[in-house]
Amino acid sequence: MMTKAICRAVALAACSAASATAQSQGLELGTTRFYRSAGNQTVVEGFARVPFSVLDSLTRGASAVAAYRVVLTVRDSTNLQLVADSWTRSVPARLLGTPRGSALEHFTFAASPGTYTVEVAVHDSATGRITRAQAPLTAFAARPAASDVQLATGMRPATSADTARRSGELRKGGVLLEAAVQPLLTPTQASLGYYLEWYGRGLVAETAAVIVRVLKADGTPLVTTPPQRVPFEAGGGVTRGMVDLAGLPPGD
């Protein structure tokens, strides 16, 4: 059973709710937005899943490797380039034949209110082939009620000793998330994590009922968790957790 949840570290993986997702020739791109009152800015956590199928081996032999360069650009509605960054990666060539094998690239940036286009281009070093994916992005115009939902296939408490994150981990608040563009659930890995920042609707403490639902592509609910009462301090807080989805039928 495989179930996909629509939801600068690198993780070698087989395969997050995002404010935007895009896919081009197997290259998947997703973004998740978080609000910061300082400067009325939106902090964007972005992920690009680079499938090994778009790469070729750069060298030969037992220690052969494939290499690629990631180019990130962010442009506003006038096509003005606001973010430009690039970095290189290499992976053992023996992994190129792994079914659904991929590398997960993570990036982050801050944006003022407005509309943007996020583009990631992957340049294969062996062939020069370029694979691109774009995703639209709208930065929050004002303080929202909540952030986007960040999905994860794993979650663990962050401690002062966690100075070096594991491959694919993203630190948010007091936890480390194993995030992805579209989490892939299997019979041996059927738990899905979520992280959401609640910014509150006023300057008073409040308690909210948090419910997690899993929907089919047509919107039909398959799983609905019991309401969880979560207290938030004045100004908001965070809700997070892991949901066991064992037995969920195959599909999106």
CSV table of C-alpha atoms in Angstrom, one decimal:
chain,number,residue,atom,x,y,z
A,1,MET,CA,0.0,0.0,0.0
A,2,MET,CA,1.2,3.5,-0.8
A,3,THR,CA,-0.6,6.6,0.2
A,4,LYS,CA,0.5,10.1,-0.6
A,5,ALA,CA,-0.7,12.9,1.6
A,6,ILE,CA,-1.1,16.3,0.0
A,7,CYS,CA,0.5,18.2,2.5
A,8,ARG,CA,19.9,23.9,2.7
A,9,ALA,CA,19.5,20.2,4.1
A,10,VAL,CA,19.4,17.2,1.8
A,11,ALA,CA,17.9,13.8,2.5
A,12,LEU,CA,18.2,10.7,0.4
A,13,ALA,CA,14.7,9.3,0.6
A,14,ALA,CA,12.0,7.5,-1.4
A,15,CYS,CA,9.8,10.3,-1.2
A,16,SER,CA,4.0,18.6,3.5
A,17,ALA,CA,0.5,20.4,3.5
A,18,ALA,CA,1.9,23.2,1.5
A,19,SER,CA,0.6,26.6,0.4
A,20,ALA,CA,1.6,25.6,-3.1
A,21,THR,CA,2.9,22.5,-4.8
A,22,ALA,CA,4.1,21.9,-8.3
A,23,GLN,CA,5.5,19.0,-10.3
A,24,SER,CA,7.5,18.9,-13.5
A,25,GLN,CA,9.1,15.8,-15.0
A,26,GLY,CA,9.0,14.2,-11.6
A,27,LEU,CA,10.6,17.2,-9.8
A,28,GLU,CA,8.3,18.2,-7.0
A,29,LEU,CA,8.2,21.6,-5.4
A,30,GLY,CA,6.3,22.7,-2.3
A,31,THR,CA,6.1,25.7,0.1
A,32,THR,CA,4.7,26.2,3.5
A,33,ARG,CA,4.1,29.7,5.0
A,34,PHE,CA,4.6,31.0,8.5
A,35,TYR,CA,3.8,34.5,9.7
A,36,ARG,CA,6.2,36.8,11.6
A,37,SER,CA,4.8,40.0,13.0
A,38,ALA,CA,8.2,41.7,12.9
A,39,GLY,CA,8.2,43.5,9.6
A,40,ASN,CA,4.9,41.8,8.7
A,41,GLN,CA,6.8,39.1,6.9
A,42,THR,CA,6.0,35.6,5.7
A,43,VAL,CA,8.7,33.0,6.4
A,44,VAL,CA,8.6,30.3,3.6
A,45,GLU,CA,9.9,26.8,4.2
A,46,GLY,CA,10.4,25.2,0.8
A,47,PHE,CA,11.1,21.7,-0.4
A,48,ALA,CA,12.1,20.2,-3.7
A,49,ARG,CA,12.1,16.5,-4.3
A,50,VAL,CA,14.7,15.6,-6.9
A,51,PRO,CA,14.0,12.2,-8.4
A,52,PHE,CA,17.1,10.2,-9.2
A,53,SER,CA,15.5,9.4,-12.6
A,54,VAL,CA,16.6,12.9,-13.9
A,55,LEU,CA,20.2,12.2,-13.1
A,56,ASP,CA,23.0,10.3,-14.8
A,57,SER,CA,26.2,8.9,-13.4
A,58,LEU,CA,29.1,11.4,-13.6
A,59,THR,CA,31.8,8.9,-13.0
A,60,ARG,CA,32.3,5.1,-13.4
A,61,GLY,CA,33.4,2.3,-11.1
A,62,ALA,CA,32.5,1.1,-7.6
A,63,SER,CA,32.7,4.6,-6.2
A,64,ALA,CA,30.8,6.3,-9.1
A,65,VAL,CA,28.7,9.4,-8.2
A,66,ALA,CA,26.0,11.5,-9.8
A,67,ALA,CA,26.1,15.2,-9.3
A,68,TYR,CA,23.7,18.1,-9.8
A,69,ARG,CA,23.3,21.8,-9.1
A,70,VAL,CA,20.1,23.3,-7.7
A,71,VAL,CA,19.2,26.9,-8.7
A,72,LEU,CA,16.5,28.6,-6.7
A,73,THR,CA,14.9,31.9,-7.9
A,74,VAL,CA,12.0,33.9,-6.5
A,75,ARG,CA,10.4,36.6,-8.6
A,76,ASP,CA,7.6,39.0,-7.7
A,77,SER,CA,4.5,39.9,-9.8
A,78,THR,CA,6.6,42.4,-11.9
A,79,ASN,CA,9.1,39.6,-12.6
A,80,LEU,CA,11.7,41.3,-10.4
A,81,GLN,CA,14.1,38.7,-9.0
A,82,LEU,CA,14.2,38.9,-5.2
A,83,VAL,CA,16.0,35.6,-4.3
A,84,ALA,CA,18.8,33.9,-6.2
A,85,ASP,CA,20.7,31.0,-4.7
A,86,SER,CA,22.4,27.8,-5.9
A,87,TRP,CA,24.2,24.9,-4.5
A,88,THR,CA,25.6,21.5,-5.6
A,89,ARG,CA,25.0,18.0,-4.5
A,90,SER,CA,26.3,14.5,-5.2
A,91,VAL,CA,24.8,11.1,-4.6
A,92,PRO,CA,26.3,7.6,-5.0
A,93,ALA,CA,25.5,6.3,-8.6
A,94,ARG,CA,24.3,3.0,-7.2
A,95,LEU,CA,21.2,4.8,-5.8
A,96,LEU,CA,20.0,6.0,-9.3
A,97,GLY,CA,18.2,2.7,-9.9
A,98,THR,CA,16.3,2.8,-6.6
A,99,PRO,CA,12.6,2.7,-7.2
A,100,ARG,CA,11.1,6.1,-6.4
A,101,GLY,CA,14.6,7.1,-5.1
A,102,SER,CA,15.1,10.8,-4.6
A,103,ALA,CA,16.9,13.5,-2.8
A,104,LEU,CA,15.0,16.1,-0.7
A,105,GLU,CA,16.3,19.7,-0.9
A,106,HIS,CA,15.2,22.3,1.7
A,107,PHE,CA,15.4,26.1,1.4
A,108,THR,CA,13.9,29.0,3.3
A,109,PHE,CA,13.4,32.7,2.7
A,110,ALA,CA,11.3,35.7,4.0
A,111,ALA,CA,8.9,37.7,1.9
A,112,SER,CA,6.9,40.8,2.3
A,113,PRO,CA,3.1,40.9,1.4
A,114,GLY,CA,2.6,40.2,-2.3
A,115,THR,CA,2.5,37.4,-5.0
A,116,TYR,CA,5.6,35.5,-6.1
A,117,THR,CA,6.8,32.7,-8.3
A,118,VAL,CA,9.2,30.2,-6.8
A,119,GLU,CA,11.3,28.2,-9.3
A,120,VAL,CA,13.7,25.4,-8.7
A,121,ALA,CA,15.9,24.2,-11.6
A,122,VAL,CA,18.1,21.0,-11.3
A,123,HIS,CA,21.1,20.9,-13.6
A,124,ASP,CA,22.4,17.3,-14.1
A,125,SER,CA,26.2,17.5,-14.2
A,126,ALA,CA,26.7,14.5,-16.4
A,127,THR,CA,24.4,15.5,-19.3
A,128,GLY,CA,23.7,19.2,-18.8
A,129,ARG,CA,20.0,18.4,-18.7
A,130,ILE,CA,17.9,20.9,-16.8
A,131,THR,CA,14.6,20.0,-15.0
A,132,ARG,CA,12.5,22.8,-13.7
A,133,ALA,CA,9.4,23.2,-11.4
A,134,GLN,CA,7.5,26.4,-10.5
A,135,ALA,CA,5.0,27.1,-7.7
A,136,PRO,CA,3.0,30.3,-7.1
A,137,LEU,CA,3.2,31.9,-3.7
A,138,THR,CA,1.1,34.6,-1.9
A,139,ALA,CA,2.7,36.1,1.2
A,140,PHE,CA,0.3,36.9,4.0
A,141,ALA,CA,-1.0,40.5,3.6
A,142,ALA,CA,-1.8,40.7,7.3
A,143,ARG,CA,-1.7,38.6,10.4
A,144,PRO,CA,-3.6,35.3,9.5
A,145,ALA,CA,-5.4,33.1,12.0
A,146,ALA,CA,-2.9,30.3,11.4
A,147,SER,CA,0.0,29.2,9.3
A,148,ASP,CA,-0.1,26.6,6.6
A,149,VAL,CA,0.1,23.0,7.9
A,150,GLN,CA,3.5,21.4,7.7
A,151,LEU,CA,3.2,17.6,7.2
A,152,ALA,CA,5.9,15.2,8.2
A,153,THR,CA,6.6,11.5,8.3
A,154,GLY,CA,8.5,11.8,11.6
A,155,MET,CA,8.7,14.1,14.6
A,156,ARG,CA,10.9,14.2,17.7
A,157,PRO,CA,11.5,16.7,20.5
A,158,ALA,CA,14.5,19.0,19.9
A,159,THR,CA,17.0,19.3,22.7
A,160,SER,CA,20.0,21.5,23.3
A,161,ALA,CA,22.2,18.6,22.1
A,162,ASP,CA,20.6,18.6,18.6
A,163,THR,CA,23.2,20.9,17.1
A,164,ALA,CA,23.4,18.7,14.0
A,165,ARG,CA,20.1,17.7,12.5
A,166,ARG,CA,19.6,14.4,10.8
A,167,SER,CA,19.1,14.3,7.0
A,168,GLY,CA,15.8,15.7,6.0
A,169,GLU,CA,14.9,17.2,9.4
A,170,LEU,CA,13.4,20.7,9.8
A,171,ARG,CA,13.5,22.4,13.2
A,172,LYS,CA,10.2,24.2,14.1
A,173,GLY,CA,9.8,25.4,17.6
A,174,GLY,CA,10.6,22.7,20.0
A,175,VAL,CA,10.5,19.8,17.5
A,176,LEU,CA,12.4,18.4,14.6
A,177,LEU,CA,10.3,17.3,11.7
A,178,GLU,CA,11.1,14.8,8.9
A,179,ALA,CA,9.4,16.9,6.2
A,180,ALA,CA,8.8,16.2,2.5
A,181,VAL,CA,6.9,17.6,-0.4
A,182,GLN,CA,4.3,14.8,-0.5
A,183,PRO,CA,4.8,12.4,2.4
A,184,LEU,CA,4.6,8.8,1.3
A,185,LEU,CA,3.0,6.3,3.7
A,186,THR,CA,3.6,2.6,3.6
A,187,PRO,CA,2.5,-0.4,5.7
A,188,THR,CA,5.7,0.0,7.7
A,189,GLN,CA,5.6,3.8,7.9
A,190,ALA,CA,1.9,4.7,8.3
A,191,SER,CA,2.2,7.6,10.7
A,192,LEU,CA,1.7,11.2,9.6
A,193,GLY,CA,2.8,14.2,11.6
A,194,TYR,CA,1.4,17.8,11.5
A,195,TYR,CA,2.7,21.1,12.8
A,196,LEU,CA,0.6,24.3,12.7
A,197,GLU,CA,1.2,27.7,14.3
A,198,TRP,CA,-2.0,29.4,15.6
A,199,TYR,CA,-1.7,33.2,15.7
A,200,GLY,CA,-4.9,33.8,17.7
A,201,ARG,CA,-7.8,36.1,17.0
A,202,GLY,CA,-7.1,38.6,19.8
A,203,LEU,CA,-4.9,39.3,22.8
A,204,VAL,CA,-6.6,36.9,25.1
A,205,ALA,CA,-5.8,33.2,25.9
A,206,GLU,CA,-8.2,30.7,24.3
A,207,THR,CA,-8.8,27.0,23.9
A,208,ALA,CA,-9.4,25.5,20.4
A,209,ALA,CA,-10.6,22.2,19.3
A,210,VAL,CA,-8.1,20.6,16.9
A,211,ILE,CA,-9.4,17.9,14.5
A,212,VAL,CA,-7.3,16.1,11.8
A,213,ARG,CA,-9.1,14.8,8.7
A,214,VAL,CA,-7.8,12.8,5.8
A,215,LEU,CA,-9.8,13.3,2.6
A,216,LYS,CA,-9.9,11.5,-0.7
A,217,ALA,CA,-9.2,13.4,-3.9
A,218,ASP,CA,-12.9,14.1,-4.3
A,219,GLY,CA,-13.1,15.6,-0.8
A,220,THR,CA,-14.7,12.5,0.9
A,221,PRO,CA,-13.4,12.1,4.4
A,222,LEU,CA,-11.7,8.8,5.2
A,223,VAL,CA,-10.3,9.6,8.7
A,224,THR,CA,-11.5,12.1,11.3
A,225,THR,CA,-9.8,12.2,14.7
A,226,PRO,CA,-11.7,13.1,17.9
A,227,PRO,CA,-11.4,16.8,18.8
A,228,GLN,CA,-8.4,17.6,20.9
A,229,ARG,CA,-8.7,20.6,23.2
A,230,VAL,CA,-5.6,22.7,22.9
A,231,PRO,CA,-5.0,25.8,25.1
A,232,PHE,CA,-3.2,28.7,23.5
A,233,GLU,CA,-1.7,31.7,25.3
A,234,ALA,CA,-2.6,35.3,24.3
A,235,GLY,CA,-1.1,35.8,20.9
A,236,GLY,CA,-1.2,32.2,19.8
A,237,GLY,CA,0.9,29.1,20.0
A,238,VAL,CA,1.6,25.8,18.3
A,239,THR,CA,-0.4,22.5,17.8
A,240,ARG,CA,1.4,19.4,16.6
A,241,GLY,CA,1.1,15.7,16.7
A,242,MET,CA,1.4,12.3,14.9
A,243,VAL,CA,-1.6,10.4,13.5
A,244,ASP,CA,-1.6,6.7,12.9
A,245,LEU,CA,-3.1,6.0,9.5
A,246,ALA,CA,-2.5,2.3,9.3
A,247,GLY,CA,-5.1,0.7,7.1
A,248,LEU,CA,-5.7,3.7,5.0
A,249,PRO,CA,-6.5,2.5,1.4
A,250,PRO,CA,-4.0,3.1,-1.4
A,251,GLY,CA,-4.4,6.4,-3.2
A,252,ASP,CA,-4.0,10.2,-2.9
